[in-house]
Amino acid sequence: MFYHLFKYLDEAFNLPGSGVFQYISFRSAAAIIVALLIGIIFGRAIIDYLRRRQIGEDIRDLGLEGQLQKRGTPTMGGVIILLSILVPTLLFARLDNIYIQLMIVSTIWLGLIGGLDDYIKVFRHHKEGLKGKFKVVGQVGLGLIVGTTMWISPDIVVREEHIDATETVVVDVATQQVVSSEELLFEQTENVKTTKTTIPFFKNNELDYSWFTGGNEVLAWLLYVLVAIFVVTAVSNGANLTDGLDGLVTGVSVPIVVVLGVLAYLSGHIVYADYLNIMYIPDSGELVIFASAMAGALVGFLWYNSFPAQIFMGDTGSLAIGGVIAVFALCIRKELLLPLLCGVFLVESCSVMLQVGYFKYTKRKYGEGRRILLMSPLHHHYQKKSIFETKIVLRFWIISLLLAAVTLVTLKIR
């Protein structure tokens, strides 16, 4: 909003200082500050309102230390995160940017699905909340929207380089012999629709989905849409499963978002993209404003969500966080980095799948279900081993920071 307003004021009235809103760095800094302030200032008012309405978490007794003490803690705190993301984005981002539009739609879409789940749990007193199949339908729907938009939108392109060679030959007229020749190379660039994405640790680090379809462009895009659906569903559910301890998913997500913001800035800057040999994606740099707002929102929410939590984000926040991370990665063609960058989410999800799968297998084979872990997801396994909650959370944060650093290093290690 402010970008368009001050651009008009600068062009129409040459207003001093209005040109500063043209800079991504300034708008990103403003976004993170506003997001932090919204989370901290309005977060207190939202917590008080939820307490008055007695919108608290109904904790099931799973035999975990300190668990029952959290009963009655206000939930649906993801509303604070959503507001802290959306308000700065609407104020400081370019609203005519297709990537920003996708991020806003994704945030609201998954926030509504998660909010409906929390509403059923809290107000309808159904502990299971929204049925899993309806959550999956919502996640698949978003993946379909994102994948299809990436396919059909003329504004979503990648800038590719083409090198043309020409040869200049000098001939002696008298002898008709070649005196000299010189080869000149001309570099041209053009915007193209492509199904290419980035793969880590490879020198030629671009994978084209059309390779799997024998070069058929339509089938390649259909495959890309399926990949988008899978990525959104997997990461969204991964974040949802990780949300089990005070400040866990919030703190783990901050390094992920920061790295995605850095990658968006590099991908949207033609000089840095060329230097690092990564895809140059025009207009993707605007996503830095969204990443800044999201990082500020998460840190602001930690003000109240750190141990002992004064509020839980609920599915309103966790589903949105994971889904937005997935869509962001798809927008900057870095979805294949997510297994590394979101390694904590991946391990938490795998721990649940392995636990459930092994239990069912042993029950069929031996007539009695057995478990690999003391409890899943993984963070509850460590709780069962009597490791204090804050230590588990801090160690997961450290692991997330390490994975974020390794992800950035992949830009140079190939």
Short mmCIF file of C-alpha atoms in Angstrom, two decimals:
data_model
loop_
_atom_site.label_atom_id
_atom_site.label_comp_id
_atom_site.label_asym_id
_atom_site.label_seq_id
_atom_site.Cartn_x
_atom_site.Cartn_y
_atom_site.Cartn_z
CA MET A 1 0.00 0.00 0.00
CA PHE A 2 2.69 2.51 1.07
CA TYR A 3 4.82 1.54 -1.94
CA HIS A 4 2.09 2.58 -4.37
CA LEU A 5 1.10 5.65 -2.34
CA PHE A 6 4.60 7.09 -2.01
CA LYS A 7 5.47 6.20 -5.58
CA TYR A 8 2.53 8.36 -6.67
CA LEU A 9 3.55 11.18 -4.31
CA ASP A 10 7.12 11.02 -5.60
CA GLU A 11 6.08 11.14 -9.25
CA ALA A 12 3.29 13.70 -8.86
CA PHE A 13 4.71 16.07 -6.23
CA ASN A 14 8.37 15.07 -5.91
CA LEU A 15 7.79 14.64 -2.17
CA PRO A 16 11.14 14.56 -0.33
CA GLY A 17 11.90 11.16 1.20
CA SER A 18 9.13 9.33 -0.61
CA GLY A 19 11.62 7.49 -2.83
CA VAL A 20 12.85 5.47 0.14
CA PHE A 21 9.80 3.23 -0.18
CA GLN A 22 11.15 1.98 -3.51
CA TYR A 23 13.91 0.10 -1.67
CA ILE A 24 13.25 -3.49 -0.62
CA SER A 25 15.72 -3.15 2.25
CA PHE A 26 13.81 -0.25 3.81
CA ARG A 27 10.40 -1.86 3.42
CA SER A 28 11.72 -5.15 4.83
CA ALA A 29 13.09 -3.43 7.91
CA ALA A 30 9.80 -1.58 8.38
CA ALA A 31 7.84 -4.83 7.96
CA ILE A 32 9.81 -6.69 10.62
CA ILE A 33 9.48 -3.81 13.09
CA VAL A 34 5.73 -3.45 12.58
CA ALA A 35 5.23 -7.23 12.80
CA LEU A 36 7.12 -7.34 16.11
CA LEU A 37 5.11 -4.45 17.54
CA ILE A 38 1.79 -5.96 16.49
CA GLY A 39 2.72 -9.30 18.04
CA ILE A 40 3.87 -7.81 21.33
CA ILE A 41 1.34 -4.99 21.77
CA PHE A 42 -1.83 -6.53 20.37
CA GLY A 43 -0.84 -10.02 21.51
CA ARG A 44 -1.50 -9.04 25.12
CA ALA A 45 -4.99 -7.75 24.28
CA ILE A 46 -5.82 -10.91 22.32
CA ILE A 47 -4.65 -13.15 25.19
CA ASP A 48 -6.81 -11.24 27.66
CA TYR A 49 -9.81 -11.52 25.33
CA LEU A 50 -9.32 -15.27 24.91
CA ARG A 51 -9.07 -15.68 28.69
CA ARG A 52 -12.30 -13.78 29.21
CA ARG A 53 -14.02 -15.98 26.65
CA GLN A 54 -12.42 -19.04 28.30
CA ILE A 55 -10.99 -20.18 24.98
CA GLY A 56 -8.46 -22.56 26.51
CA GLU A 57 -6.68 -25.71 25.47
CA ASP A 58 -8.24 -28.96 26.67
CA ILE A 59 -5.15 -31.02 27.43
CA ARG A 60 -5.37 -34.80 27.26
CA ASP A 61 -3.45 -36.68 29.95
CA LEU A 62 -0.60 -38.41 28.09
CA GLY A 63 1.54 -38.91 31.16
CA LEU A 64 3.99 -36.13 30.28
CA GLU A 65 5.66 -34.07 32.99
CA GLY A 66 4.06 -30.64 33.49
CA GLN A 67 1.44 -31.35 30.85
CA LEU A 68 -1.70 -30.95 32.96
CA GLN A 69 -0.46 -27.60 34.28
CA LYS A 70 -1.04 -26.20 30.79
CA ARG A 71 -4.75 -27.01 30.83
CA GLY A 72 -6.81 -23.89 30.22
CA THR A 73 -4.01 -21.96 28.48
CA PRO A 74 -5.58 -19.81 25.74
CA THR A 75 -5.31 -21.28 22.26
CA MET A 76 -5.98 -19.99 18.73
CA GLY A 77 -3.00 -17.67 19.21
CA GLY A 78 -2.19 -18.21 15.56
CA VAL A 79 -4.48 -15.23 15.00
CA ILE A 80 -1.69 -13.06 16.42
CA ILE A 81 0.80 -14.54 13.94
CA LEU A 82 -1.56 -14.11 10.98
CA LEU A 83 -2.28 -10.47 11.82
CA SER A 84 1.41 -9.77 12.37
CA ILE A 85 2.19 -11.21 8.92
CA LEU A 86 -0.69 -9.80 6.90
CA VAL A 87 -0.78 -6.20 8.19
CA PRO A 88 2.91 -5.36 7.45
CA THR A 89 2.70 -7.21 4.13
CA LEU A 90 -0.34 -5.21 3.07
CA LEU A 91 1.34 -1.98 4.19
CA PHE A 92 4.82 -2.38 2.74
CA ALA A 93 4.75 -4.95 -0.07
CA ARG A 94 3.83 -4.34 -3.70
CA LEU A 95 0.28 -5.63 -3.89
CA ASP A 96 0.45 -5.97 -7.68
CA ASN A 97 3.19 -8.59 -7.32
CA ILE A 98 1.95 -12.10 -8.14
CA TYR A 99 4.21 -13.72 -5.55
CA ILE A 100 2.90 -11.48 -2.77
CA GLN A 101 -0.66 -12.24 -3.86
CA LEU A 102 0.06 -15.98 -3.62
CA MET A 103 1.53 -15.60 -0.13
CA ILE A 104 -1.44 -13.58 1.12
CA VAL A 105 -3.92 -16.11 -0.26
CA SER A 106 -1.93 -19.00 1.25
CA THR A 107 -1.77 -17.36 4.68
CA ILE A 108 -5.49 -16.65 4.82
CA TRP A 109 -6.45 -20.03 3.30
CA LEU A 110 -4.56 -22.18 5.78
CA GLY A 111 -5.34 -19.82 8.65
CA LEU A 112 -9.04 -20.38 8.03
CA ILE A 113 -8.63 -24.17 7.88
CA GLY A 114 -6.63 -24.18 11.11
CA GLY A 115 -9.05 -21.75 12.72
CA LEU A 116 -11.98 -24.01 11.88
CA ASP A 117 -10.13 -26.94 13.45
CA ASP A 118 -9.50 -24.96 16.66
CA TYR A 119 -13.10 -23.71 16.70
CA ILE A 120 -14.44 -27.28 16.62
CA LYS A 121 -12.08 -28.29 19.43
CA VAL A 122 -12.78 -25.33 21.69
CA PHE A 123 -16.40 -24.39 21.06
CA ARG A 124 -17.83 -27.73 19.91
CA HIS A 125 -15.74 -29.67 22.44
CA HIS A 126 -14.67 -32.29 19.89
CA LYS A 127 -11.12 -33.19 20.89
CA GLU A 128 -10.21 -34.44 17.42
CA GLY A 129 -11.21 -31.16 15.80
CA LEU A 130 -11.66 -30.98 12.04
CA LYS A 131 -11.45 -34.43 10.46
CA GLY A 132 -8.09 -35.15 8.90
CA LYS A 133 -9.52 -35.73 5.44
CA PHE A 134 -10.98 -32.21 5.38
CA LYS A 135 -7.61 -30.72 6.37
CA VAL A 136 -5.95 -32.66 3.57
CA VAL A 137 -8.59 -31.47 1.10
CA GLY A 138 -7.84 -27.89 2.10
CA GLN A 139 -4.08 -28.41 1.76
CA VAL A 140 -4.48 -30.14 -1.59
CA GLY A 141 -6.73 -27.28 -2.73
CA LEU A 142 -4.05 -24.73 -1.89
CA GLY A 143 -1.37 -26.79 -3.62
CA LEU A 144 -3.58 -26.96 -6.69
CA ILE A 145 -4.08 -23.17 -6.66
CA VAL A 146 -0.36 -22.47 -6.26
CA GLY A 147 0.77 -25.03 -8.86
CA THR A 148 -1.82 -23.90 -11.40
CA THR A 149 -0.96 -20.24 -10.87
CA MET A 150 2.74 -20.96 -11.39
CA TRP A 151 1.72 -22.67 -14.62
CA ILE A 152 -0.67 -20.18 -16.20
CA SER A 153 0.38 -16.79 -14.84
CA PRO A 154 2.37 -14.78 -17.40
CA ASP A 155 4.02 -12.87 -14.55
CA ILE A 156 5.78 -15.97 -13.17
CA VAL A 157 8.84 -16.49 -15.33
CA VAL A 158 12.54 -17.26 -15.11
CA ARG A 159 15.19 -15.21 -16.91
CA GLU A 160 17.42 -17.47 -18.99
CA GLU A 161 20.62 -16.62 -20.81
CA HIS A 162 21.36 -17.50 -24.41
CA ILE A 163 24.81 -17.10 -25.95
CA ASP A 164 25.06 -16.39 -29.66
CA ALA A 165 28.41 -16.79 -31.44
CA THR A 166 29.48 -14.85 -34.52
CA GLU A 167 32.74 -15.07 -36.45
CA THR A 168 34.44 -12.13 -38.16
CA VAL A 169 36.85 -13.14 -40.94
CA VAL A 170 39.40 -10.77 -42.58
CA VAL A 171 40.48 -11.84 -46.13
CA ASP A 172 43.38 -10.45 -48.18
CA VAL A 173 41.81 -9.28 -51.44
CA ALA A 174 44.94 -9.86 -53.50
CA THR A 175 45.77 -13.37 -52.32
CA GLN A 176 42.26 -14.38 -51.25
CA GLN A 177 43.71 -15.82 -48.10
CA VAL A 178 42.35 -15.48 -44.59
CA VAL A 179 44.38 -12.94 -42.68
CA SER A 180 42.62 -13.22 -39.34
CA SER A 181 39.41 -14.35 -37.76
CA GLU A 182 37.75 -13.38 -34.53
CA GLU A 183 34.85 -15.06 -32.71
CA LEU A 184 32.49 -12.82 -30.80
CA LEU A 185 30.03 -14.01 -28.18
CA PHE A 186 26.83 -12.13 -27.46
CA GLU A 187 24.82 -12.88 -24.33
CA GLN A 188 21.07 -12.42 -24.53
CA THR A 189 18.43 -12.91 -21.89
CA GLU A 190 14.72 -13.61 -22.11
CA ASN A 191 11.85 -14.42 -19.77
CA VAL A 192 10.56 -17.97 -20.16
CA LYS A 193 7.94 -20.19 -18.57
CA THR A 194 9.70 -23.20 -17.19
CA THR A 195 9.30 -26.16 -14.84
CA LYS A 196 12.90 -25.92 -13.67
CA THR A 197 13.79 -26.00 -10.01
CA THR A 198 16.98 -25.89 -7.94
CA ILE A 199 18.71 -29.02 -6.65
CA PRO A 200 21.43 -28.77 -3.97
CA PHE A 201 25.02 -30.02 -4.10
CA PHE A 202 25.17 -30.27 -7.92
CA LYS A 203 27.29 -28.06 -10.19
CA ASN A 204 24.58 -27.87 -12.84
CA ASN A 205 22.01 -27.27 -10.15
CA GLU A 206 18.81 -27.06 -12.13
CA LEU A 207 16.34 -29.90 -12.55
CA ASP A 208 13.62 -29.62 -15.17
CA TYR A 209 10.50 -31.65 -14.39
CA SER A 210 10.06 -32.11 -18.14
CA TRP A 211 12.97 -34.58 -17.95
CA PHE A 212 10.57 -37.03 -16.28
CA THR A 213 7.95 -36.57 -18.99
CA GLY A 214 10.18 -36.98 -22.03
CA GLY A 215 10.01 -33.26 -22.81
CA ASN A 216 6.21 -33.08 -22.91
CA GLU A 217 5.48 -29.59 -21.60
CA VAL A 218 1.86 -30.18 -20.54
CA LEU A 219 2.72 -33.35 -18.65
CA ALA A 220 5.64 -31.55 -17.03
CA TRP A 221 3.35 -28.85 -15.67
CA LEU A 222 0.85 -31.45 -14.47
CA LEU A 223 3.71 -33.14 -12.63
CA TYR A 224 4.73 -29.77 -11.20
CA VAL A 225 1.20 -29.21 -9.86
CA LEU A 226 1.32 -32.63 -8.18
CA VAL A 227 4.68 -31.74 -6.63
CA ALA A 228 3.21 -28.46 -5.36
CA ILE A 229 0.29 -30.32 -3.77
CA PHE A 230 2.66 -32.80 -2.09
CA VAL A 231 5.04 -30.11 -0.81
CA VAL A 232 2.27 -27.94 0.67
CA THR A 233 0.58 -30.91 2.34
CA ALA A 234 3.79 -32.42 3.69
CA VAL A 235 5.34 -29.25 5.14
CA SER A 236 2.03 -28.00 6.56
CA ASN A 237 1.44 -31.29 8.37
CA GLY A 238 5.08 -31.41 9.47
CA ALA A 239 4.80 -28.04 11.20
CA ASN A 240 1.49 -29.11 12.73
CA LEU A 241 3.08 -32.25 14.24
CA THR A 242 6.05 -30.25 15.54
CA ASP A 243 3.74 -27.94 17.49
CA GLY A 244 3.74 -29.77 20.82
CA LEU A 245 6.00 -27.85 23.22
CA ASP A 246 6.12 -24.21 24.28
CA GLY A 247 7.88 -22.19 21.59
CA LEU A 248 9.02 -25.25 19.62
CA VAL A 249 7.54 -24.74 16.15
CA THR A 250 7.80 -20.94 16.51
CA GLY A 251 11.53 -20.96 17.21
CA VAL A 252 12.31 -23.70 14.70
CA SER A 253 10.52 -21.76 11.95
CA VAL A 254 12.44 -18.48 12.38
CA PRO A 255 15.74 -19.67 10.80
CA ILE A 256 13.77 -21.35 8.01
CA VAL A 257 11.96 -18.14 7.13
CA VAL A 258 15.13 -16.06 7.32
CA VAL A 259 16.97 -18.39 4.93
CA LEU A 260 14.04 -18.36 2.50
CA GLY A 261 14.10 -14.55 2.64
CA VAL A 262 17.82 -14.53 1.82
CA LEU A 263 17.29 -16.95 -1.07
CA ALA A 264 14.41 -14.80 -2.38
CA TYR A 265 16.62 -11.70 -2.31
CA LEU A 266 19.45 -13.46 -4.14
CA SER A 267 17.08 -15.02 -6.70
CA GLY A 268 15.46 -11.65 -7.38
CA HIS A 269 18.77 -9.78 -7.86
CA ILE A 270 20.23 -10.30 -11.31
CA VAL A 271 23.84 -9.63 -10.25
CA TYR A 272 23.85 -11.96 -7.22
CA ALA A 273 21.91 -14.65 -9.08
CA ASP A 274 24.48 -14.60 -11.88
CA TYR A 275 27.42 -14.64 -9.44
CA LEU A 276 26.01 -17.59 -7.46
CA ASN A 277 24.87 -19.39 -10.61
CA ILE A 278 21.25 -19.67 -9.49
CA MET A 279 18.06 -18.92 -11.36
CA TYR A 280 17.20 -15.27 -11.71
CA ILE A 281 13.48 -14.93 -10.98
CA PRO A 282 12.21 -11.43 -11.83
CA ASP A 283 10.11 -9.74 -9.11
CA SER A 284 10.75 -12.51 -6.56
CA GLY A 285 12.79 -10.10 -4.44
CA GLU A 286 9.51 -8.63 -3.22
CA LEU A 287 9.05 -11.82 -1.18
CA VAL A 288 11.73 -10.50 1.20
CA ILE A 289 9.11 -8.15 2.65
CA PHE A 290 6.81 -11.08 3.37
CA ALA A 291 9.65 -13.11 4.88
CA SER A 292 10.61 -10.17 7.09
CA ALA A 293 7.04 -9.76 8.28
CA MET A 294 6.78 -13.48 9.02
CA ALA A 295 10.08 -13.57 10.92
CA GLY A 296 8.97 -10.57 12.98
CA ALA A 297 5.59 -12.17 13.61
CA LEU A 298 7.17 -15.40 14.88
CA VAL A 299 9.64 -13.64 17.17
CA GLY A 300 6.84 -11.40 18.46
CA PHE A 301 4.69 -14.44 19.19
CA LEU A 302 7.59 -16.01 21.11
CA TRP A 303 7.23 -13.13 23.57
CA TYR A 304 4.15 -14.93 24.90
CA ASN A 305 4.67 -18.46 23.56
CA SER A 306 8.05 -19.19 25.21
CA PHE A 307 8.08 -21.41 28.29
CA PRO A 308 5.83 -21.23 30.23
CA ALA A 309 3.50 -20.36 27.35
CA GLN A 310 0.81 -17.78 27.98
CA ILE A 311 -0.87 -18.78 24.73
CA PHE A 312 -0.76 -21.61 22.21
CA MET A 313 -0.89 -20.99 18.45
CA GLY A 314 -3.18 -23.97 17.79
CA ASP A 315 -3.74 -25.25 14.27
CA THR A 316 -4.60 -21.67 13.29
CA GLY A 317 -0.90 -20.95 13.39
CA SER A 318 0.89 -24.25 12.82
CA LEU A 319 -0.93 -25.23 9.62
CA ALA A 320 -0.41 -21.75 8.20
CA ILE A 321 3.29 -21.61 9.13
CA GLY A 322 4.12 -24.89 7.40
CA GLY A 323 1.97 -24.19 4.34
CA VAL A 324 3.34 -20.69 3.86
CA ILE A 325 6.92 -21.97 4.07
CA ALA A 326 6.09 -24.53 1.37
CA VAL A 327 4.47 -21.99 -0.96
CA PHE A 328 7.37 -19.57 -0.45
CA ALA A 329 9.87 -22.26 -1.45
CA LEU A 330 7.81 -23.11 -4.53
CA CYS A 331 7.71 -19.47 -5.58
CA ILE A 332 11.52 -19.17 -5.56
CA ARG A 333 12.04 -22.64 -7.10
CA LYS A 334 13.77 -24.02 -3.99
CA GLU A 335 11.29 -26.72 -2.93
CA LEU A 336 13.94 -29.46 -3.18
CA LEU A 337 15.89 -27.69 -0.42
CA LEU A 338 13.02 -28.16 2.03
CA PRO A 339 13.96 -31.66 3.25
CA LEU A 340 17.24 -30.15 4.44
CA LEU A 341 16.00 -26.73 5.54
CA CYS A 342 12.89 -28.13 7.25
CA GLY A 343 14.72 -31.17 8.60
CA VAL A 344 13.08 -30.84 12.02
CA PHE A 345 9.60 -30.98 10.46
CA LEU A 346 10.69 -33.95 8.35
CA VAL A 347 12.05 -35.93 11.29
CA GLU A 348 8.96 -35.20 13.41
CA SER A 349 6.69 -36.42 10.60
CA CYS A 350 8.79 -39.53 9.97
CA SER A 351 8.77 -40.36 13.69
CA VAL A 352 4.97 -40.45 13.65
CA MET A 353 4.77 -42.50 10.43
CA LEU A 354 7.37 -45.00 11.65
CA GLN A 355 5.73 -45.32 15.05
CA VAL A 356 2.26 -45.91 13.62
CA GLY A 357 3.49 -48.17 10.82
CA TYR A 358 5.61 -50.34 13.12
CA PHE A 359 2.80 -50.59 15.68
CA LYS A 360 0.34 -51.82 13.05
CA TYR A 361 2.88 -54.22 11.54
CA THR A 362 3.77 -55.84 14.87
CA LYS A 363 0.14 -56.04 15.89
CA ARG A 364 -0.64 -58.03 12.75
CA LYS A 365 2.44 -60.23 13.10
CA TYR A 366 2.60 -60.82 16.85
CA GLY A 367 -0.94 -59.94 17.94
CA GLU A 368 0.41 -57.11 20.03
CA GLY A 369 1.52 -53.67 18.91
CA ARG A 370 5.10 -52.59 19.64
CA ARG A 371 6.69 -49.17 19.50
CA ILE A 372 9.99 -47.81 18.24
CA LEU A 373 9.82 -44.65 20.35
CA LEU A 374 8.49 -44.15 23.84
CA MET A 375 6.00 -41.73 22.28
CA SER A 376 5.62 -39.82 19.03
CA PRO A 377 6.18 -37.21 17.70
CA LEU A 378 9.88 -37.25 18.52
CA HIS A 379 9.83 -34.37 21.01
CA HIS A 380 7.45 -36.35 23.24
CA HIS A 381 9.89 -39.29 23.15
CA TYR A 382 12.50 -37.06 24.79
CA GLN A 383 9.94 -35.83 27.31
CA LYS A 384 9.27 -39.45 28.26
CA LYS A 385 13.01 -39.80 28.86
CA SER A 386 12.64 -37.06 31.52
CA ILE A 387 14.51 -34.38 29.55
CA PHE A 388 13.17 -30.99 30.59
CA GLU A 389 10.94 -29.23 28.07
CA THR A 390 13.03 -26.09 27.66
CA LYS A 391 16.16 -28.16 26.95
CA ILE A 392 14.36 -30.12 24.21
CA VAL A 393 13.07 -26.91 22.64
CA LEU A 394 16.45 -25.16 22.71
CA ARG A 395 18.20 -28.18 21.17
CA PHE A 396 15.64 -28.32 18.37
CA TRP A 397 16.21 -24.59 17.78
CA ILE A 398 19.96 -25.20 17.53
CA ILE A 399 19.40 -28.03 15.05
CA SER A 400 17.17 -25.77 12.96
CA LEU A 401 19.87 -23.06 12.95
CA LEU A 402 22.45 -25.63 11.86
CA LEU A 403 20.25 -26.89 9.03
CA ALA A 404 19.59 -23.29 7.93
CA ALA A 405 23.34 -22.60 7.78
CA VAL A 406 23.98 -25.79 5.79
CA THR A 407 21.20 -24.82 3.36
CA LEU A 408 22.89 -21.49 2.66
CA VAL A 409 26.24 -23.23 2.23
CA THR A 410 24.74 -25.30 -0.61
CA LEU A 411 24.92 -22.15 -2.73
CA LYS A 412 28.70 -22.59 -2.89
CA ILE A 413 29.20 -26.34 -2.31
CA ARG A 414 28.46 -28.15 -5.57
#
